[in-house]
CSV table of C-alpha atoms in Angstrom, one decimal:
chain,number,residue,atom,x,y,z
A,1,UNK,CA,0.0,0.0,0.0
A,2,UNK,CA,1.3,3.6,-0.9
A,3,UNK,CA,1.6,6.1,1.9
A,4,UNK,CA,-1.4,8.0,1.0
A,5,UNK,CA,-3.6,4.7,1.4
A,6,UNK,CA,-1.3,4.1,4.7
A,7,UNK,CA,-2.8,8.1,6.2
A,8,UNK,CA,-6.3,7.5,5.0
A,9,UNK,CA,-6.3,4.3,6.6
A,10,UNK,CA,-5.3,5.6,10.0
A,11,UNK,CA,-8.1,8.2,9.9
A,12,UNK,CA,-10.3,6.1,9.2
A,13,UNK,CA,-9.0,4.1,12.5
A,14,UNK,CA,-9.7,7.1,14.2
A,15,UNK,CA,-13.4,7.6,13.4
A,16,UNK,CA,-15.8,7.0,17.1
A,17,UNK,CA,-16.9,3.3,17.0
A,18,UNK,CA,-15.8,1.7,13.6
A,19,UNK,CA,-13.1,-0.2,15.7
A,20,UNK,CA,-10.6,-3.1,14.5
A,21,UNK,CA,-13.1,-5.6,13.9
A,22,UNK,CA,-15.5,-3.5,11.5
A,23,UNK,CA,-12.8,-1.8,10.2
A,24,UNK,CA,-11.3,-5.1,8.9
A,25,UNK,CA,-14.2,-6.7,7.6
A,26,UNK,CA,-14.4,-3.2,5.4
A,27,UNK,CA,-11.0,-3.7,4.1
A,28,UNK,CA,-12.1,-7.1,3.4
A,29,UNK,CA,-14.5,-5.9,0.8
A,30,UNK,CA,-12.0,-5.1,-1.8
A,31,UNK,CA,-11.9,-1.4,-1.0
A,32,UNK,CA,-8.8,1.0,-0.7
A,33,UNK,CA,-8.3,3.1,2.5
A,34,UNK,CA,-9.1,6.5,0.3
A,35,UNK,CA,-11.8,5.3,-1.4
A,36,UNK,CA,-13.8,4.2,2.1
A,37,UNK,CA,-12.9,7.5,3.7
A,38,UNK,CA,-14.3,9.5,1.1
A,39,UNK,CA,-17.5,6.8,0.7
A,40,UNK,CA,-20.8,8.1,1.6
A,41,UNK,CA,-22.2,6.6,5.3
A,42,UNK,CA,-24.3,4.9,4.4
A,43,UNK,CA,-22.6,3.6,1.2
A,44,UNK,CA,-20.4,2.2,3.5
A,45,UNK,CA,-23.3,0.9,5.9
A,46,UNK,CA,-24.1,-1.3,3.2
A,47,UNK,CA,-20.8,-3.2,3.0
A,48,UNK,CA,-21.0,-4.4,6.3
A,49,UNK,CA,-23.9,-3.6,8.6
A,50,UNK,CA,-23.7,-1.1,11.3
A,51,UNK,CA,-25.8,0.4,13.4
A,52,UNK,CA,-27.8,4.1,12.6
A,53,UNK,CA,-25.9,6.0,15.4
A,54,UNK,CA,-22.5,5.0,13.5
A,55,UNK,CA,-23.2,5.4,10.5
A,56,UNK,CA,-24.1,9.3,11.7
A,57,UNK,CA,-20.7,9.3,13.9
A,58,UNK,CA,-18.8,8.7,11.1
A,59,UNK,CA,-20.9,11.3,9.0
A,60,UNK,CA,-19.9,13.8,11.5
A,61,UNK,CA,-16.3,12.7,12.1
A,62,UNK,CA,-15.6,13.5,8.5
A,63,UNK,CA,-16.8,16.4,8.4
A,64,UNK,CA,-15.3,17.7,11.4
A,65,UNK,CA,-12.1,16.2,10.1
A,66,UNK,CA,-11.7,16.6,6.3
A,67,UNK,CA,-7.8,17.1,6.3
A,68,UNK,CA,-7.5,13.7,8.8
A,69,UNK,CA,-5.5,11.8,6.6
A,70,UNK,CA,-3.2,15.0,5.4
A,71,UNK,CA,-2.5,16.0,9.3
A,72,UNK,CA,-1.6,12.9,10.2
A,73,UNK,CA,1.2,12.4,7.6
A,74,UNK,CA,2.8,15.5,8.3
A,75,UNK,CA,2.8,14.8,12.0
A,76,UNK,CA,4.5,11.5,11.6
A,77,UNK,CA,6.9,13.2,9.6
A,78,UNK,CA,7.9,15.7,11.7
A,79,UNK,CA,8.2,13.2,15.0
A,80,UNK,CA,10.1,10.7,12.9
A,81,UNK,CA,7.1,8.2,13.4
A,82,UNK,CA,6.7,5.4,10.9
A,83,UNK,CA,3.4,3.6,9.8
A,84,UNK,CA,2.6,-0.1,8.8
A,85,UNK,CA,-0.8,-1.3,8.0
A,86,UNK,CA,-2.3,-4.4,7.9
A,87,UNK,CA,-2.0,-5.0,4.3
A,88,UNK,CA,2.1,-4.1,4.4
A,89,UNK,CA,4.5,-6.9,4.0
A,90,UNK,CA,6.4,-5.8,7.4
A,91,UNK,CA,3.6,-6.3,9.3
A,92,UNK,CA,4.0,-8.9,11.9
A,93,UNK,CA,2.3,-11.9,10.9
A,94,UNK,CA,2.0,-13.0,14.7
A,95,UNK,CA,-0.1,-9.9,15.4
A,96,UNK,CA,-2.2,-10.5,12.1
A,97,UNK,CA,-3.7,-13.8,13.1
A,98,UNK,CA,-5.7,-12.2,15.9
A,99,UNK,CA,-9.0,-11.9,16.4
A,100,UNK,CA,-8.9,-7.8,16.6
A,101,UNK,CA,-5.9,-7.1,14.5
A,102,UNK,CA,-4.9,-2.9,14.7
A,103,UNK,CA,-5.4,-2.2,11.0
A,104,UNK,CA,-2.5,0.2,11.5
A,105,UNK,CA,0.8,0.4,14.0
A,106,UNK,CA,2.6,3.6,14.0
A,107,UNK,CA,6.1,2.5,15.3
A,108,UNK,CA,9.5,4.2,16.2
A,109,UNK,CA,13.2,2.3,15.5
A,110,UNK,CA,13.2,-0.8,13.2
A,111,UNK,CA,10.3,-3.6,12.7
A,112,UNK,CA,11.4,-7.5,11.9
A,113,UNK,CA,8.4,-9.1,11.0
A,114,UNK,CA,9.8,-12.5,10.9
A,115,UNK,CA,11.4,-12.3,14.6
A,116,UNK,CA,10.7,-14.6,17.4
A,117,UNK,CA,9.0,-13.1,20.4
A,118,UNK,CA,8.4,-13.7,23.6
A,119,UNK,CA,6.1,-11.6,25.9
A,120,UNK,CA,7.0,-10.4,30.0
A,121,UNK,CA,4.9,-8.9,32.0
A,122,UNK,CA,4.3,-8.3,35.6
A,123,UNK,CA,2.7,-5.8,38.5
A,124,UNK,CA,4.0,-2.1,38.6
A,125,UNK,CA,4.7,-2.7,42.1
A,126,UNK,CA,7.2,-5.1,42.4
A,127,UNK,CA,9.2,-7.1,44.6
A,128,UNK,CA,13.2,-7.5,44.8
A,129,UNK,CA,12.4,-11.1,43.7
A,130,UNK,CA,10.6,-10.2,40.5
A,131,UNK,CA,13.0,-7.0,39.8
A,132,UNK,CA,15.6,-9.9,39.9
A,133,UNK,CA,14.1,-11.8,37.5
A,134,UNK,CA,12.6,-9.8,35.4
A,135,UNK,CA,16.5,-8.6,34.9
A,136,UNK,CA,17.7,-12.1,34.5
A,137,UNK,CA,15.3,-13.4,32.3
A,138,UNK,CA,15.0,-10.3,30.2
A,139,UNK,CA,18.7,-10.6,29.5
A,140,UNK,CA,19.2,-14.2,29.0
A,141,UNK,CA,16.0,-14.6,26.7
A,142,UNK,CA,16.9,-12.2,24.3
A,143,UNK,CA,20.5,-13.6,24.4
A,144,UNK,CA,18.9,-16.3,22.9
A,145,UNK,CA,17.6,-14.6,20.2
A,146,UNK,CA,14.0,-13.9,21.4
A,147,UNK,CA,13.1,-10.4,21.0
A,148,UNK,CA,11.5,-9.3,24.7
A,149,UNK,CA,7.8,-7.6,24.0
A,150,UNK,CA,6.5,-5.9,27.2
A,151,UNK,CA,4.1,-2.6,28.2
A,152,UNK,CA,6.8,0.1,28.7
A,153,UNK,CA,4.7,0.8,32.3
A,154,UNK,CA,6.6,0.7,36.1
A,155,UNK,CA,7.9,-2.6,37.5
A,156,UNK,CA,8.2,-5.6,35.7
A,157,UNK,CA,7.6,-4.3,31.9
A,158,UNK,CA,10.5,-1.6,32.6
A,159,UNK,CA,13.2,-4.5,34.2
A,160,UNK,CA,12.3,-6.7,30.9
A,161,UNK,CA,13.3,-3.9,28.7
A,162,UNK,CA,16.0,-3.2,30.4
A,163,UNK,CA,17.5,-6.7,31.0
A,164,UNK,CA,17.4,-7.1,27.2
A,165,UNK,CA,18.8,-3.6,26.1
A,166,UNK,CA,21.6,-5.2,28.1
A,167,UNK,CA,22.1,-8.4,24.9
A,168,UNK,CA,19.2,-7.8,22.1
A,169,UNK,CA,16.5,-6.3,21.1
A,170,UNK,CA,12.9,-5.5,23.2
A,171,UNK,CA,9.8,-4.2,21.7
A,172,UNK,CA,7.2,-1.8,24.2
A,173,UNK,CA,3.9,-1.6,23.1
A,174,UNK,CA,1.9,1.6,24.3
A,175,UNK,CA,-1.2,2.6,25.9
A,176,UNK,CA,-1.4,6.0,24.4
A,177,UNK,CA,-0.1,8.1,21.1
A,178,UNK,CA,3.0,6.8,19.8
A,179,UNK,CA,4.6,9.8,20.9
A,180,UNK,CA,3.9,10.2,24.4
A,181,UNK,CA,6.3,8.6,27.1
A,182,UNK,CA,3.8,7.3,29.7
A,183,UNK,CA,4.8,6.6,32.6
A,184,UNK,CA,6.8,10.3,31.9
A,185,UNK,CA,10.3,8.6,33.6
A,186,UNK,CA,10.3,6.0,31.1
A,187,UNK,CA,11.3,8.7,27.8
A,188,UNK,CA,14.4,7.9,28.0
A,189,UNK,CA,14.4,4.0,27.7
A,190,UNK,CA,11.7,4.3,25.1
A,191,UNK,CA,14.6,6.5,23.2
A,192,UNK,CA,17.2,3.7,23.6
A,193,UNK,CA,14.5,1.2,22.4
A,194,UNK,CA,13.8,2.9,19.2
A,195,UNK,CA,17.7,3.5,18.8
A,196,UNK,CA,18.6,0.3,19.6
A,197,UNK,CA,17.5,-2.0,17.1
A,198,UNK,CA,13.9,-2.7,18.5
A,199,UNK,CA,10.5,-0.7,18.3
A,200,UNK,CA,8.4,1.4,19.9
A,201,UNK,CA,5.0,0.7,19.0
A,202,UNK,CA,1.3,2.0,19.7
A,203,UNK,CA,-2.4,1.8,17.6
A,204,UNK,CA,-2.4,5.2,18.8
A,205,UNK,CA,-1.6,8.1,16.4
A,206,UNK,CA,0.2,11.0,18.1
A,207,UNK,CA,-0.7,13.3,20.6
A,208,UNK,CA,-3.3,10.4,22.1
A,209,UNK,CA,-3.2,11.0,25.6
A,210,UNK,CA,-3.6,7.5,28.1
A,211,UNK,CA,-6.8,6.3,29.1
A,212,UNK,CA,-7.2,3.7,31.3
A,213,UNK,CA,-9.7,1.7,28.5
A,214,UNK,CA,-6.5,2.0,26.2
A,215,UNK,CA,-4.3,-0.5,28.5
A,216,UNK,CA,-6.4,-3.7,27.7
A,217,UNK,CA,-6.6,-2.9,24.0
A,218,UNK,CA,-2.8,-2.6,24.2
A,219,UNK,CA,-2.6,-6.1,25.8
A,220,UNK,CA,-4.0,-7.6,23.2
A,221,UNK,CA,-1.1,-6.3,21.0
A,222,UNK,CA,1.2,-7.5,23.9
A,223,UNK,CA,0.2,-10.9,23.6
A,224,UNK,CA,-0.4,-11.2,19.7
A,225,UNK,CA,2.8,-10.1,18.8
A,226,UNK,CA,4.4,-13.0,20.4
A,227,UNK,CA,4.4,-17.0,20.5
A,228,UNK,CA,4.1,-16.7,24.4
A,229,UNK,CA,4.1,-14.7,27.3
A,230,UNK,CA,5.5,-14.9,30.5
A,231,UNK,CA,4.1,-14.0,33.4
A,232,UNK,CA,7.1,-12.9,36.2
A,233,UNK,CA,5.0,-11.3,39.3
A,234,UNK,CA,1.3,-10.8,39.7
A,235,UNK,CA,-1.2,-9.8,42.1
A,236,UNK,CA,-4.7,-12.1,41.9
A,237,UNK,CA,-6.4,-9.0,40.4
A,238,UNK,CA,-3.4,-7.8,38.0
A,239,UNK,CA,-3.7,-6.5,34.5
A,240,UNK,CA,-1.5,-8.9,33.4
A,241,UNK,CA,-3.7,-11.7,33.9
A,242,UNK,CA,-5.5,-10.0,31.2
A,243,UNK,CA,-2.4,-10.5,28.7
A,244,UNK,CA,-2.4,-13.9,29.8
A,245,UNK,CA,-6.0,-14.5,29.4
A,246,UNK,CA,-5.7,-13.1,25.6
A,247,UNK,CA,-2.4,-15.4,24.9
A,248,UNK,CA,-4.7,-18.4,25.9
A,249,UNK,CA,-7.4,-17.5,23.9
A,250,UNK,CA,-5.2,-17.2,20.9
A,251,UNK,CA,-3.8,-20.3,21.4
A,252,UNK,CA,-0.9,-19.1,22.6
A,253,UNK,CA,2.0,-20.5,25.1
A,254,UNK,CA,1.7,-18.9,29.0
A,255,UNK,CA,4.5,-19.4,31.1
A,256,UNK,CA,4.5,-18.3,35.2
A,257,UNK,CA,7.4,-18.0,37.7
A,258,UNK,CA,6.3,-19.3,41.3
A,259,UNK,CA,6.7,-17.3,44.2
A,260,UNK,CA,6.6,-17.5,48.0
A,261,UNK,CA,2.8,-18.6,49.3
A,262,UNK,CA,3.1,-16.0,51.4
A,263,UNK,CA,3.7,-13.8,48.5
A,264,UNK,CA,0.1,-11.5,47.6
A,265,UNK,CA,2.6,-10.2,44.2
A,266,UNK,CA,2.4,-14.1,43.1
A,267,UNK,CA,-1.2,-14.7,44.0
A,268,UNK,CA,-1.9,-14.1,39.8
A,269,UNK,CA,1.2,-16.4,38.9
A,270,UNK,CA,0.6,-19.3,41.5
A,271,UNK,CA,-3.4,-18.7,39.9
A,272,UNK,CA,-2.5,-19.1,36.0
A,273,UNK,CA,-0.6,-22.3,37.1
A,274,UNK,CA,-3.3,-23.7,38.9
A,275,UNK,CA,-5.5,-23.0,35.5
A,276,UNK,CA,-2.2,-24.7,32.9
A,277,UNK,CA,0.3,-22.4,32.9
A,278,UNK,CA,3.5,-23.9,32.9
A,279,UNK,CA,5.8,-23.2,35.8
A,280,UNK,CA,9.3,-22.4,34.7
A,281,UNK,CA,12.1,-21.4,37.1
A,282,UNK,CA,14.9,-20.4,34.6
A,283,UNK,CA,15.1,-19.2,31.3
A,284,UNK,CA,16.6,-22.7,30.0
A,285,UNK,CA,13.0,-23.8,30.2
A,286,UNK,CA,11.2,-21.5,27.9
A,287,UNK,CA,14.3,-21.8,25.5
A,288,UNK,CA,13.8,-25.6,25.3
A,289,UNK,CA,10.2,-25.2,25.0
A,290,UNK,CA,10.6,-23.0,22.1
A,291,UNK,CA,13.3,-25.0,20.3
A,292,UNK,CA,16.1,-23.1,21.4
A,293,UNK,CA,18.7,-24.9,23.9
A,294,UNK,CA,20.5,-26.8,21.5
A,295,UNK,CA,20.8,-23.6,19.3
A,296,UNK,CA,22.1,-21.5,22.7
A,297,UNK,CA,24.5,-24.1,24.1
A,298,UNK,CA,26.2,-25.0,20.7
A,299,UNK,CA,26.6,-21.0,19.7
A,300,UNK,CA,28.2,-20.4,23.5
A,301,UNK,CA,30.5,-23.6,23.4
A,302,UNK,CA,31.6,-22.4,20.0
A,303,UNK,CA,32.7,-18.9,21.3
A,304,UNK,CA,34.8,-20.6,24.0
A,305,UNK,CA,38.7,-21.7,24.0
A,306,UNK,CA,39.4,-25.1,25.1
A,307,UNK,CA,40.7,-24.2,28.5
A,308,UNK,CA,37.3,-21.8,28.8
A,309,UNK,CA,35.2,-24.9,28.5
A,310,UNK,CA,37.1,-27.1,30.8
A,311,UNK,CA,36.2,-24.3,33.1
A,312,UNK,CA,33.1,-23.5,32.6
A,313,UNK,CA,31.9,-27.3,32.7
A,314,UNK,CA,32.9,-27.4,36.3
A,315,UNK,CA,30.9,-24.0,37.6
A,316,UNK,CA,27.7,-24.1,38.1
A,317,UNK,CA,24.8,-20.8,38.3
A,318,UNK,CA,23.8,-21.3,41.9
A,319,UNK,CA,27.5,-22.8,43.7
A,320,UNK,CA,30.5,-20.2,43.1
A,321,UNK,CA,34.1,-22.1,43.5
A,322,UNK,CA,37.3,-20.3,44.2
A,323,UNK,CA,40.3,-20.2,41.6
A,324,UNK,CA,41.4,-23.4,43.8
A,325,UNK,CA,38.1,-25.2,43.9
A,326,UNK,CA,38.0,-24.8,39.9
A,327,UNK,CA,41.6,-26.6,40.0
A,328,UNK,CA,41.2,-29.0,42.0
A,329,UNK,CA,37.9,-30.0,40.1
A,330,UNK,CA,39.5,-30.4,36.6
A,331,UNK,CA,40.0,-33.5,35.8
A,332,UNK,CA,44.1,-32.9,35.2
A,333,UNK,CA,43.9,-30.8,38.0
A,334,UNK,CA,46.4,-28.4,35.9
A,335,UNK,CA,46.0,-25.1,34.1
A,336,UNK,CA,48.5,-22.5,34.6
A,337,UNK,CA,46.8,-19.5,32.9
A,338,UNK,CA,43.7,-20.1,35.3
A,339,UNK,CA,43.7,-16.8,36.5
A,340,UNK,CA,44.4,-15.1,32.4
A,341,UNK,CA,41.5,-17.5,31.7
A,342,UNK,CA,39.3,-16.2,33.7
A,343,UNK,CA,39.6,-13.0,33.0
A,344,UNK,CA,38.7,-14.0,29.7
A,345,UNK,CA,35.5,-15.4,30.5
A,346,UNK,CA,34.6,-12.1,32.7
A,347,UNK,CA,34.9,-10.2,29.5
A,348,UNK,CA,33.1,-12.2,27.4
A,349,UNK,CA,30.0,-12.3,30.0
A,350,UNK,CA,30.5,-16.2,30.5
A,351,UNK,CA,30.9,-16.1,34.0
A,352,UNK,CA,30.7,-13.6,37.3
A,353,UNK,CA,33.2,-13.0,40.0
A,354,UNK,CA,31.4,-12.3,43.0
A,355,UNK,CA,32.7,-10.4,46.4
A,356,UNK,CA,34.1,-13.4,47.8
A,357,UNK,CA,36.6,-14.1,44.4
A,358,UNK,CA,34.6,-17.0,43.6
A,359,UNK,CA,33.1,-17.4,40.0
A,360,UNK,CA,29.9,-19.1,38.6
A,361,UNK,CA,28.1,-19.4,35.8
A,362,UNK,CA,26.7,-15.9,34.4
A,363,UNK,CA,23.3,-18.1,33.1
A,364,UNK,CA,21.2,-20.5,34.6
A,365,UNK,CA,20.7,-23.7,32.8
C-alpha cells in the first residue's frame, strides 16, 4: 500500500466506533483506504452492517475532520514516526492472526516481522524477587535470540526492557499516542529502544493521551505479537492476567514463575498455574520449550577456548568455586593460565566473579 492509502487508513482508525473488527471486515470488501474514507455513510453501511448511530458518527467525524488523513502524515513526519498497515509486508504476521488485529501500527526504531518473540509482564509494584528476575530473564532470553515484548509501564515491563537492552532487542507496546512517554520517567528508555534496534509501537496516532480503556486494547497487542508470554510477578487481580488470558485464547504458550505462598505479588502467577500455565524457574525452560537450547548451548561452546570450557563445565549458576576449587575439580587438576582464563571469560559475560573471588556461571541452565 502507498503512503497516501497508509494516512487514510489511520483516519479512518480514528473515526468514534468503527473499531478493529468492522474496520477489517471493510478492508475485506476489496476497498482502498481513500476510497472508504471519502465513501458516503451509508454507502459504506451497506458493505457491512452497522448500526444508525454510527453510520451518523462517522458522518460527522468527516466532516469535522476533512484534512485527517493529510494532518496525520505530516505529524509522523515531523516526530520521525513510521506507519505499517495491515496490508504491508512488514507487518508482523503474529499480530495479524488475531481476532482484533490494529489495522495500522505507528512505530519508532526498526520492525522485523519475521522475529521470534516472547512476551514479559508483571505488577507495577514489584518485589526484589521479580525485579531480579525480570533482569535475569530479560537478558538471558533475548540472548537467545527472542526479541522481549513488554508494556513500557513501572515494574516488571520496565526491568524486561532493560535486562534485554543489556544483549538484544525489546519491543514496548503503548497505551497512548505513539509519541507520548507514559509513565513520563520511562522517555528515555523508550529512546534507547527505538535506537537500539527494537521498536516502539502503539495503535495510537500521536498526541493520544492515556486512558485507562487503552491498557487492555494494548494487551491484546502484547500478547499477539508474540508465541508466548511470561508471566514474572502478579497480584490475583493484575492487568497482566488479562495479557495472559488473551495469549490463551489465541492459542498461545503462558509461562508463570512461582513465588513464596506468602507472596500477595504471586497470587496471579501461583493462579495461572493452577489453571495450565506452565511453571518455569529459569530461562533454559522456555528456551527448550521453544526450540532453542540446542541452538544457545552450541553458539556459547563455540565462542569458548578449550581451557574456557574445561572451566566452565565445572561451575555451576547457583555454587560459586574459588580459583582453587576450579583446580582442584578439573580433571588434570592443571591449568597454569587459570587466573588469564578467567579473566577472559569475565569479559566475554561467560561467568561472574562475585565479592568473595569466587566465580559461577553468568546463566542459569
Amino acid at each position: 500500500m502507498d503512503a497516501r492509502q497508509d494516512f487514510y487508513l489511520a483516519a479512518l482508525a480514528q473515526c468514534p466506533g468503527l473499531g478493529s473488527r468492522r474496520l477489517g471486515l471493510l478492508l475485506e470488501t476489496g476497498c482502498d483506504a481513500v476510497s472508504l474514507w471519502q465513501m458516503p455513510a451509508l454507502e459504506m453501511s451497506r458493505l457491512v452492517r452497522m448500526p444508525q448511530g454510527l453510520v451518523e458518527a462517522l458522518q460527522s467525524f468527516r466532516r469535522t475532520h476533512p484534512d485527517l488523513p493529510e494532518s496525520l502524515a505530516e505529524s509522523c513526519q515531523q516526530r520521525g514516526v513510521h506507519l505499517c498497515t495491515i496490508r504491508d509486508a512488514s507487518y508482523p504476521y503474529l499480530l495479524k492472526e488475531i481476532f482484533s488485529a490494529p489495522p495500522v501500527l505507528y512505530f519508532r526504531g526498526t520492525l522485523v516481522p519475521e522475529a521470534r518473540r516472547l512476551a514479559i509482564v508483571g505488577s507495577r509494584r514489584l518485589s526484589p524477587y521479580g525485579e531480579a528476575l525480570a533482569l535475569e530473564f530479560g537478558e538471558q532470553l533475548a540472548a537467545a535470540g527472542l526479541t522481549v515484548v513488554s508494556g513500557a509501564a513501572r515494574g516488571i515491563d520496565t526491568r524486561s526492557h532493560r535486562g534485554a537492552l543489556k544483549t538484544g532487542r525489546t519491543v514496548a507496546v503503548l497505551g497512548c499516542g505513539i509519541d507520548v512517554a507514559y509513565p513520563a520517567e520511562n522517555r528515555r528508555l523508550l529512546m534507547e529502544i527505538a535506537e537500539s534496534g527494537g521498536a516502539v509501537i502503539s495503535e495510537y496516532g500521536p498526541g493520544v493521551q492515556p486512558l485507562p480503556a487503552f491498557f487492555p486494547a494494548r494487551n491484546r497487542i502484547i500478547s499477539g505479537l508474540s508465541e508466548g508470554t511470561l508471566v514474572v510477578e502478579a497480584a490475583a487481580r493484575s492487568g497482566s492476567l488479562i495479557t495472559a488470558e488473551l495469549a490463551l485464547g489465541e492459542g498461545r504458550e503462558v509461562y508463570a514463575l512461582p513465588g513464596s505462598v506468602f507472596s500477595k505479588m504471586s497470587e496471579g502467577c501461583h493462579y495461572l498455574i493452577q489453571q495450565g500455565a506452565r511453571l518455569v524457574t529459569k530461562p533454559c525452560d522456555i528456551l527448550e520449550d521453544m526450540g532453542l537450547v540446542q541452538k544457545v548451548a552450541a553458539k556459547k561452546q563455540k565462542s569458548m577456548t578449550p581451557d574456557e570450557r574445561r572451566i566452565y563445565q565445572v561451575l555451576s549458576f547457583d555454587h560459586p568455586l574459588s580459583a582453587d576449587e576450579i583446580l582442584m575439580s578439573l580433571p588434570d587438576g592443571e591449568m597454569p593460565s587459570l587466573s588469564f582464563t578467567l579473566l577472559q571469560m569475565e569479559l566475554k559475560g561467560l561467568i561472574i566473579e562475585n565479592e568473595l573471588h569466587a566465580y559461577r556461571r553468568a546463566e542459569r541452565e
